[in-house]
């Protein structure tokens, strides 16, 4: 038995245990095991990006005669998009509560299964009500993924790397968006597929990718942090010891640095809603304000505007519906490059500076884009370039919203906190946004689209200013140091 294991083995006294599991996880060097976690959990965002982008890009095709669905483009980008987001909000809250109660692993397998079933049934849609129903249920599964996976990622990744890894994983949504954009080009090519077949194949491909991810994800372990709080301390110790032994073997037998300390907690099976609400709103009011501001700002920007980007290109720049995917692929690339290139700075420069600056920069750039759009100075190419610049910063900021609410609240409330802020922020910007924006872009009036841009920009700037004051300096700190667990004892 290793020295770390001997020192960290739980010393029980009734329902109270002392453990070094969090410190042992945080001091680990990056390894192949961490890559397994990243690949197993992070790949679902690729599916989410594929889903949202494909639906936005095929909206005009679904509304055409011969698509097999009696539905309008505004219904796809408005009603269906709002129902998808409503499902995601509901799923986040429902599965978020289950995740804190029954564990991360069980739920990130269940939520993926829900997504797979709903996506498969979307592919065989024969009526608008069927399409709407299974868009809602697809979102229900995806929303549950956000809560289960973000909590698991932050509890498994060492504190030194937590910021950049979380940002890059959340930013991988845009790899799926690139794939969805290019896939929609092929699917909408009537020389290859009939009008009522191509769009169905895009959803079928999502099912195939999801099944592959399900096989990989089975190898991702339960969070040791969740295990030791929920009365499974020996299992947590054994799991961390196994990881340590793998990393030592990978490093040629080199010893690992000693863990920084221990924590004593009172084990419990579950936390009630009243205690969670009291913790979030009464104990951490500034952090709650921060979380709401970040989520509302990014949710409105993304869910209200990017859902309708294809409609903007076809309405104002006469881009054929089959070609919008090329433009969106460029925007998606800018979105992924933001978290990829800026992620490391969230761990080095720090959370407060980076969160506030990415929100403010994206908001100011969007104001500039709205001004140029209003003047008629943009073409399909230049508006895409402007959006690419806006979303380079906005994507890093949006990803940091998930990182923030995951790490600034106590361990026992983590999944529920993610679910709550995601649901409230997304309901505010993600349900009302698509409904409002679909009507604005469909009107064909430049002033209406400019107004939508300005609302999104203003909300991002307000969130950036709030982050400049309220953001927590969480870089390179353990989760238990940032927010003391509710189960901790002196």
Coordinates of C-alpha atoms in Angstrom, one line a residue:
X1 CA 0.0 0.0 0.0
X2 CA 1.4 3.4 -1.0
X3 CA 2.3 6.0 1.7
X4 CA -0.4 8.3 0.3
X5 CA -3.0 5.5 0.6
X6 CA -2.0 4.8 4.2
X7 CA -2.3 8.4 5.1
X8 CA -5.5 9.0 3.2
X9 CA -7.4 5.9 4.2
X10 CA -10.6 7.0 5.8
X11 CA -10.6 7.2 9.5
X12 CA -14.1 6.6 10.4
X13 CA -15.9 7.7 13.5
X14 CA -19.6 6.8 13.0
X15 CA -20.7 8.7 9.9
X16 CA -17.7 11.0 9.9
X17 CA -14.6 10.3 7.8
X18 CA -11.3 12.1 7.1
X19 CA -9.8 11.7 3.6
X20 CA -7.2 13.1 1.3
X21 CA -9.1 12.0 -1.9
X22 CA -9.6 15.6 -3.2
X23 CA -6.0 16.6 -2.6
X24 CA -4.7 13.3 -4.2
X25 CA -6.8 14.0 -7.3
X26 CA -5.7 17.7 -7.6
X27 CA -2.0 16.9 -7.4
X28 CA -2.0 14.3 -10.2
X29 CA 0.0 15.1 -13.3
X30 CA -1.8 15.0 -16.7
X31 CA -2.0 11.4 -17.9
X32 CA -3.7 9.0 -20.3
X33 CA -6.4 8.4 -17.7
X34 CA -7.4 12.1 -17.9
X35 CA -7.6 11.8 -21.6
X36 CA -10.1 8.9 -21.2
X37 CA -12.2 11.2 -19.0
X38 CA -12.1 14.1 -21.5
X39 CA -13.0 11.9 -24.5
X40 CA -15.6 9.9 -22.7
X41 CA -17.4 13.0 -21.3
X42 CA -16.6 15.8 -23.6
X43 CA -17.7 14.2 -26.8
X44 CA -21.4 14.7 -26.1
X45 CA -21.0 18.4 -26.8
X46 CA -20.1 17.5 -30.3
X47 CA -23.5 15.8 -30.6
X48 CA -25.2 18.9 -29.2
X49 CA -23.5 21.1 -31.7
X50 CA -24.4 18.8 -34.5
X51 CA -28.1 18.8 -33.4
X52 CA -28.5 22.6 -33.1
X53 CA -26.6 23.4 -36.3
X54 CA -28.2 20.8 -38.5
X55 CA -31.7 22.0 -37.4
X56 CA -30.8 25.6 -38.1
X57 CA -29.3 24.9 -41.5
X58 CA -32.1 22.5 -42.7
X59 CA -34.9 24.9 -41.6
X60 CA -35.5 26.3 -45.0
X61 CA -35.5 22.8 -46.6
X62 CA -38.0 21.4 -44.0
X63 CA -40.4 24.2 -45.0
X64 CA -40.2 23.4 -48.7
X65 CA -42.8 21.3 -50.4
X66 CA -41.7 17.7 -50.6
X67 CA -39.8 17.6 -47.4
X68 CA -42.3 15.3 -45.8
X69 CA -43.2 17.7 -43.0
X70 CA -45.9 20.4 -43.0
X71 CA -43.8 23.0 -41.2
X72 CA -42.5 26.5 -41.8
X73 CA -39.0 27.8 -41.5
X74 CA -40.1 30.1 -38.6
X75 CA -41.6 27.1 -36.8
X76 CA -38.3 25.2 -37.1
X77 CA -36.1 28.1 -35.9
X78 CA -38.7 29.5 -33.5
X79 CA -41.1 26.9 -32.0
X80 CA -39.0 23.8 -32.4
X81 CA -35.8 25.7 -31.2
X82 CA -37.7 27.0 -28.2
X83 CA -39.1 23.5 -27.4
X84 CA -35.6 22.0 -27.7
X85 CA -34.3 24.6 -25.2
X86 CA -37.3 24.1 -22.9
X87 CA -36.6 20.4 -22.9
X88 CA -33.0 21.1 -22.1
X89 CA -34.0 23.3 -19.1
X90 CA -36.4 20.7 -17.8
X91 CA -33.9 17.9 -18.3
X92 CA -31.2 19.8 -16.5
X93 CA -33.3 20.3 -13.4
X94 CA -34.7 16.8 -13.4
X95 CA -31.4 15.0 -14.0
X96 CA -29.4 17.5 -12.0
X97 CA -31.3 16.5 -8.9
X98 CA -30.8 12.8 -9.7
X99 CA -27.1 13.4 -10.4
X100 CA -26.4 14.8 -6.9
X101 CA -28.5 12.0 -5.4
X102 CA -27.5 8.9 -7.3
X103 CA -24.1 9.8 -8.7
X104 CA -22.5 11.2 -11.9
X105 CA -21.9 8.0 -13.8
X106 CA -25.4 6.5 -13.6
X107 CA -26.8 9.8 -14.9
X108 CA -24.4 10.5 -17.7
X109 CA -25.2 7.1 -19.1
X110 CA -29.0 7.5 -18.7
X111 CA -29.1 11.0 -20.2
X112 CA -27.2 9.9 -23.3
X113 CA -29.7 7.0 -23.7
X114 CA -32.6 9.5 -23.6
X115 CA -30.8 11.6 -26.2
X116 CA -30.3 8.6 -28.5
X117 CA -33.9 7.5 -28.4
X118 CA -35.3 10.9 -29.0
X119 CA -33.0 11.7 -31.9
X120 CA -33.8 8.4 -33.6
X121 CA -37.5 9.2 -33.3
X122 CA -37.0 12.7 -34.7
X123 CA -35.5 11.1 -37.8
X124 CA -38.8 9.4 -38.6
X125 CA -41.0 12.6 -38.1
X126 CA -44.1 12.6 -40.2
X127 CA -45.9 15.6 -38.7
X128 CA -45.0 18.9 -37.1
X129 CA -46.3 17.8 -33.7
X130 CA -44.1 14.7 -33.8
X131 CA -41.1 16.8 -34.7
X132 CA -41.8 19.3 -31.9
X133 CA -42.3 16.5 -29.3
X134 CA -39.0 14.7 -30.0
X135 CA -37.1 18.0 -30.3
X136 CA -38.3 18.6 -26.7
X137 CA -37.2 15.2 -25.6
X138 CA -33.8 15.4 -27.4
X139 CA -33.2 18.7 -25.4
X140 CA -34.4 16.9 -22.3
X141 CA -31.5 14.4 -22.6
X142 CA -29.0 17.1 -23.6
X143 CA -29.9 19.2 -20.6
X144 CA -29.3 16.3 -18.3
X145 CA -25.9 15.9 -19.8
X146 CA -24.9 19.4 -18.9
X147 CA -25.5 18.9 -15.2
X148 CA -24.1 15.3 -15.0
X149 CA -21.0 15.9 -17.1
X150 CA -19.8 19.3 -16.0
X151 CA -19.9 18.2 -12.4
X152 CA -18.0 15.0 -13.2
X153 CA -15.4 16.8 -15.2
X154 CA -14.5 19.3 -12.5
X155 CA -14.4 16.7 -9.8
X156 CA -12.0 14.4 -11.8
X157 CA -9.6 16.9 -13.4
X158 CA -6.7 18.3 -11.4
X159 CA -7.1 21.9 -10.2
X160 CA -4.1 23.1 -12.3
X161 CA -5.8 22.1 -15.5
X162 CA -9.5 22.5 -14.6
X163 CA -10.2 25.8 -16.3
X164 CA -8.7 25.1 -19.7
X165 CA -10.1 21.5 -19.8
X166 CA -13.6 22.6 -18.9
X167 CA -13.5 25.4 -21.5
X168 CA -12.2 23.2 -24.3
X169 CA -14.7 20.4 -23.5
X170 CA -17.6 22.8 -23.5
X171 CA -16.2 24.5 -26.6
X172 CA -16.1 21.2 -28.4
X173 CA -19.8 21.9 -29.1
X174 CA -18.5 23.8 -32.1
X175 CA -16.7 20.8 -33.5
X176 CA -20.1 19.3 -33.8
X177 CA -21.4 22.5 -35.3
X178 CA -18.7 22.3 -38.0
X179 CA -19.7 18.7 -38.7
X180 CA -23.4 19.7 -38.7
X181 CA -22.8 22.6 -41.2
X182 CA -20.9 20.4 -43.6
X183 CA -23.3 17.5 -43.1
X184 CA -26.3 19.7 -43.9
X185 CA -24.6 20.7 -47.3
X186 CA -24.5 17.0 -48.2
X187 CA -27.9 16.2 -46.8
X188 CA -29.6 19.1 -48.7
X189 CA -28.0 18.1 -52.0
X190 CA -31.0 16.7 -54.0
X191 CA -28.6 15.1 -56.5
X192 CA -27.6 12.8 -53.6
X193 CA -30.8 12.4 -51.5
X194 CA -34.4 13.0 -52.0
X195 CA -35.9 16.1 -50.3
X196 CA -37.7 14.0 -47.7
X197 CA -34.7 11.7 -47.0
X198 CA -31.5 13.8 -46.6
X199 CA -32.5 15.7 -43.5
X200 CA -33.6 12.4 -41.8
X201 CA -30.1 10.9 -42.4
X202 CA -28.5 13.8 -40.4
X203 CA -30.4 12.8 -37.3
X204 CA -29.7 9.1 -37.9
X205 CA -26.0 10.0 -38.0
X206 CA -26.4 11.6 -34.6
X207 CA -27.7 8.3 -33.2
X208 CA -24.7 6.4 -34.6
X209 CA -22.2 8.8 -33.1
X210 CA -24.1 8.7 -29.8
X211 CA -23.8 4.9 -29.6
X212 CA -20.0 5.1 -30.1
X213 CA -19.8 7.7 -27.3
X214 CA -21.9 5.4 -25.0
X215 CA -19.3 2.6 -25.5
X216 CA -16.4 4.9 -24.6
X217 CA -18.2 6.5 -21.7
X218 CA -18.7 3.2 -19.9
X219 CA -15.0 3.3 -19.0
X220 CA -15.3 6.6 -17.2
X221 CA -15.5 6.1 -13.4
X222 CA -17.8 7.6 -10.8
X223 CA -16.5 10.8 -9.1
X224 CA -14.5 9.8 -6.0
X225 CA -15.6 13.1 -4.4
X226 CA -19.2 12.1 -4.8
X227 CA -18.4 8.6 -3.5
X228 CA -16.8 9.5 -0.2
X229 CA -19.5 12.0 0.7
X230 CA -22.2 9.5 0.0
X231 CA -20.9 6.8 2.3
X232 CA -18.7 4.9 -0.2
X233 CA -15.3 6.0 1.1
X234 CA -13.5 2.7 0.6
X235 CA -14.6 2.7 -3.1
X236 CA -13.3 6.2 -3.5
X237 CA -10.0 5.4 -1.9
X238 CA -9.6 2.3 -4.1
X239 CA -10.4 4.2 -7.3
X240 CA -7.9 6.9 -6.6
X241 CA -5.2 4.4 -5.7
X242 CA -5.8 2.6 -9.0
X243 CA -5.4 5.9 -10.9
X244 CA -2.2 6.7 -9.0
X245 CA -0.7 3.3 -9.8
X246 CA -1.5 3.8 -13.5
X247 CA 0.1 7.2 -13.5
X248 CA 3.2 5.9 -11.7
X249 CA 3.6 3.1 -14.2
X250 CA 3.2 5.6 -17.1
X251 CA 5.9 7.8 -15.5
X252 CA 8.3 4.9 -15.1
X253 CA 7.7 4.4 -11.4
X254 CA 8.3 8.0 -10.4
X255 CA 6.7 8.9 -7.1
X256 CA 3.9 11.5 -7.1
X257 CA 4.0 14.6 -5.0
X258 CA 2.4 14.4 -1.6
X259 CA -1.2 15.5 -1.3
X260 CA -1.7 19.0 0.1
X261 CA -4.1 18.0 3.0
X262 CA -7.1 16.2 4.2
X263 CA -10.8 17.0 4.8
X264 CA -13.2 15.7 7.4
X265 CA -16.8 15.2 6.3
X266 CA -20.0 13.8 7.7
X267 CA -21.3 11.3 5.2
X268 CA -24.9 11.7 4.0
X269 CA -27.0 10.1 1.3
X270 CA -28.7 13.2 -0.1
X271 CA -29.3 16.9 0.3
X272 CA -32.8 18.4 0.5
X273 CA -34.0 21.1 -1.9
X274 CA -34.5 23.6 1.0
X275 CA -30.8 23.2 2.1
X276 CA -29.6 23.6 -1.6
X277 CA -31.8 26.8 -2.1
X278 CA -30.6 28.2 1.3
X279 CA -27.0 27.6 0.4
X280 CA -27.2 29.1 -3.1
X281 CA -29.3 32.2 -2.3
X282 CA -28.5 33.0 1.3
X283 CA -24.9 31.8 1.7
X284 CA -23.6 32.9 -1.7
X285 CA -25.8 35.8 -3.0
X286 CA -22.9 37.4 -5.0
X287 CA -22.0 34.1 -6.7
X288 CA -25.7 33.6 -7.5
X289 CA -25.9 37.0 -9.1
X290 CA -22.8 36.2 -11.1
X291 CA -24.1 32.8 -12.3
X292 CA -27.4 34.3 -13.4
X293 CA -25.8 37.1 -15.3
X294 CA -23.3 34.9 -17.1
X295 CA -25.9 32.3 -18.2
X296 CA -28.6 34.8 -19.3
X297 CA -26.1 36.8 -21.4
X298 CA -24.6 33.8 -23.2
X299 CA -27.9 32.0 -23.6
X300 CA -29.6 34.9 -25.3
X301 CA -26.6 35.5 -27.6
X302 CA -26.3 31.9 -28.7
X303 CA -29.8 30.5 -28.5
X304 CA -31.5 33.7 -29.8
X305 CA -29.2 34.5 -32.6
X306 CA -27.2 31.6 -33.8
X307 CA -30.3 29.5 -34.2
X308 CA -31.4 32.0 -36.9
X309 CA -28.0 32.7 -38.6
X310 CA -29.0 30.6 -41.7
X311 CA -32.2 32.6 -42.0
X312 CA -30.2 35.9 -41.9
X313 CA -28.0 34.7 -44.8
X314 CA -31.0 33.6 -46.9
X315 CA -33.2 36.6 -46.1
X316 CA -30.7 39.5 -46.3
X317 CA -27.9 38.2 -48.5
X318 CA -29.8 35.8 -50.9
X319 CA -27.5 32.8 -49.9
X320 CA -29.1 29.6 -51.2
X321 CA -30.4 27.3 -48.4
X322 CA -28.1 24.6 -49.5
X323 CA -25.0 26.8 -49.0
X324 CA -25.5 28.3 -45.6
X325 CA -23.5 25.4 -44.1
X326 CA -20.3 26.7 -45.5
X327 CA -20.7 30.0 -43.7
X328 CA -21.7 28.4 -40.5
X329 CA -18.7 26.1 -40.6
X330 CA -16.4 29.2 -40.5
X331 CA -18.3 30.7 -37.6
X332 CA -18.2 27.3 -35.7
X333 CA -14.4 27.1 -36.3
X334 CA -14.0 30.6 -34.6
X335 CA -16.1 29.4 -31.7
X336 CA -14.0 26.4 -31.1
X337 CA -10.7 28.3 -31.4
X338 CA -11.8 30.7 -28.7
X339 CA -11.8 28.2 -25.8
X340 CA -8.9 26.3 -27.4
X341 CA -6.5 29.2 -27.5
X342 CA -7.8 31.3 -24.6
X343 CA -8.5 28.4 -22.2
X344 CA -5.1 28.2 -20.7
X345 CA -5.3 31.9 -19.7
X346 CA -8.2 31.1 -17.4
X347 CA -5.8 29.1 -15.3
X348 CA -2.9 31.5 -15.5
X349 CA -4.1 35.1 -15.9
X350 CA -7.1 34.2 -13.8
X351 CA -10.9 33.7 -13.9
X352 CA -12.0 37.3 -13.1
X353 CA -9.9 39.0 -15.8
X354 CA -10.7 36.4 -18.5
X355 CA -14.4 36.0 -17.8
X356 CA -15.1 39.7 -17.7
X357 CA -12.9 40.5 -20.7
X358 CA -14.3 37.8 -23.0
X359 CA -17.9 38.9 -22.2
X360 CA -17.2 42.6 -22.7
X361 CA -15.2 42.1 -25.9
X362 CA -17.8 39.9 -27.5
X363 CA -20.5 42.4 -26.6
X364 CA -18.7 45.4 -27.9
X365 CA -17.8 43.6 -31.2
X366 CA -21.5 42.6 -31.6
X367 CA -22.5 46.3 -31.2
X368 CA -20.0 47.1 -34.0
X369 CA -21.5 44.3 -36.2
X370 CA -25.0 45.7 -35.6
X371 CA -23.9 49.2 -36.6
X372 CA -22.2 47.9 -39.8
X373 CA -25.3 45.7 -40.6
X374 CA -27.6 48.7 -40.1
X375 CA -25.5 50.8 -42.6
X376 CA -25.7 48.1 -45.2
X377 CA -21.9 47.7 -45.1
X378 CA -21.8 44.0 -44.8
X379 CA -22.0 41.1 -47.3
X380 CA -22.5 37.4 -46.5
X381 CA -18.8 37.0 -46.3
X382 CA -18.0 40.0 -44.1
X383 CA -21.0 39.4 -41.7
X384 CA -19.6 35.9 -41.3
X385 CA -16.2 37.4 -40.5
X386 CA -17.7 39.7 -37.9
X387 CA -19.6 36.9 -36.3
X388 CA -16.4 34.8 -36.2
X389 CA -14.6 37.6 -34.3
X390 CA -17.6 38.1 -31.9
X391 CA -17.9 34.4 -31.1
X392 CA -14.2 33.7 -30.7
X393 CA -14.5 35.6 -27.4
X394 CA -18.1 34.8 -26.7
X395 CA -17.5 31.1 -26.9
X396 CA -14.7 31.2 -24.3
X397 CA -17.0 33.4 -22.1
X398 CA -20.0 31.1 -22.5
X399 CA -17.9 28.0 -21.7
X400 CA -16.6 29.8 -18.6
X401 CA -20.2 30.2 -17.3
X402 CA -20.4 26.4 -16.9
X403 CA -17.0 26.3 -15.3
X404 CA -18.0 29.1 -12.9
X405 CA -21.2 27.7 -11.5
X406 CA -19.7 24.2 -11.3
X407 CA -16.8 25.3 -9.1
X408 CA -18.1 28.1 -6.9
X409 CA -20.8 26.2 -5.0
X410 CA -20.4 23.3 -2.5
X411 CA -19.8 19.8 -3.7
X412 CA -23.2 18.5 -2.6
X413 CA -25.1 21.1 -4.7
X414 CA -22.8 21.1 -7.8
X415 CA -25.0 19.3 -10.4
X416 CA -28.1 21.0 -9.1
X417 CA -26.4 24.4 -9.2
X418 CA -25.3 23.8 -12.8
X419 CA -28.9 22.7 -13.7
X420 CA -30.5 25.7 -11.9
X421 CA -28.4 28.4 -13.6
X422 CA -28.5 26.7 -17.0
X423 CA -32.3 26.4 -16.7
X424 CA -33.0 29.9 -15.5
X425 CA -30.5 31.6 -17.9
X426 CA -31.5 29.5 -20.9
X427 CA -35.2 29.9 -20.2
X428 CA -34.7 33.7 -20.1
X429 CA -32.6 33.9 -23.3
X430 CA -33.0 30.5 -24.9
X431 CA -36.8 30.1 -25.0
X432 CA -37.9 33.8 -25.5
X433 CA -34.9 34.4 -27.7
X434 CA -35.6 32.0 -30.6
X435 CA -39.3 33.0 -30.6
X436 CA -38.4 36.7 -30.8
X437 CA -35.5 36.4 -33.2
X438 CA -37.4 34.1 -35.6
X439 CA -40.1 36.8 -36.0
X440 CA -37.5 39.5 -36.3
X441 CA -35.5 37.8 -39.1
X442 CA -38.6 36.6 -40.9
X443 CA -39.9 40.2 -41.1
X444 CA -37.1 41.0 -43.5
X445 CA -36.5 44.4 -41.9
X446 CA -32.9 45.4 -41.2
X447 CA -33.9 47.4 -38.1
X448 CA -35.5 44.3 -36.5
X449 CA -32.4 42.2 -36.9
X450 CA -30.2 45.1 -35.6
X451 CA -32.4 45.3 -32.5
X452 CA -31.8 41.6 -31.8
X453 CA -28.1 42.0 -32.2
X454 CA -28.1 45.0 -29.8
X455 CA -30.1 43.2 -27.1
X456 CA -27.6 40.3 -27.2
X457 CA -24.7 42.6 -27.1
X458 CA -26.1 44.6 -24.2
X459 CA -26.7 41.5 -22.1
X460 CA -23.1 40.2 -22.7
X461 CA -21.7 43.6 -21.6
X462 CA -23.8 43.7 -18.4
X463 CA -22.6 40.2 -17.6
X464 CA -19.0 41.2 -18.2
X465 CA -19.3 44.1 -15.8
X466 CA -20.8 41.9 -13.1
X467 CA -18.0 39.4 -13.6
X468 CA -15.4 42.1 -13.2
X469 CA -16.8 42.7 -9.7
X470 CA -18.2 39.4 -8.5
X471 CA -16.1 36.7 -10.3
X472 CA -14.3 34.3 -7.9
X473 CA -10.5 33.8 -8.1
X474 CA -10.8 30.0 -8.5
X475 CA -7.8 29.4 -10.6
X476 CA -5.5 26.5 -9.4
X477 CA -7.5 26.1 -6.2
X478 CA -9.2 22.9 -5.0
X479 CA -13.0 22.8 -5.2
X480 CA -13.2 22.3 -1.5
X481 CA -11.2 25.5 -0.9
X482 CA -13.4 27.5 -3.3
X483 CA -16.6 26.4 -1.6
X484 CA -16.5 24.4 1.6
X485 CA -18.6 21.2 1.3
X486 CA -21.9 21.3 3.3
X487 CA -20.8 17.9 4.8
X488 CA -17.4 19.2 6.1
X489 CA -16.7 19.3 9.8
X490 CA -14.0 21.1 11.7

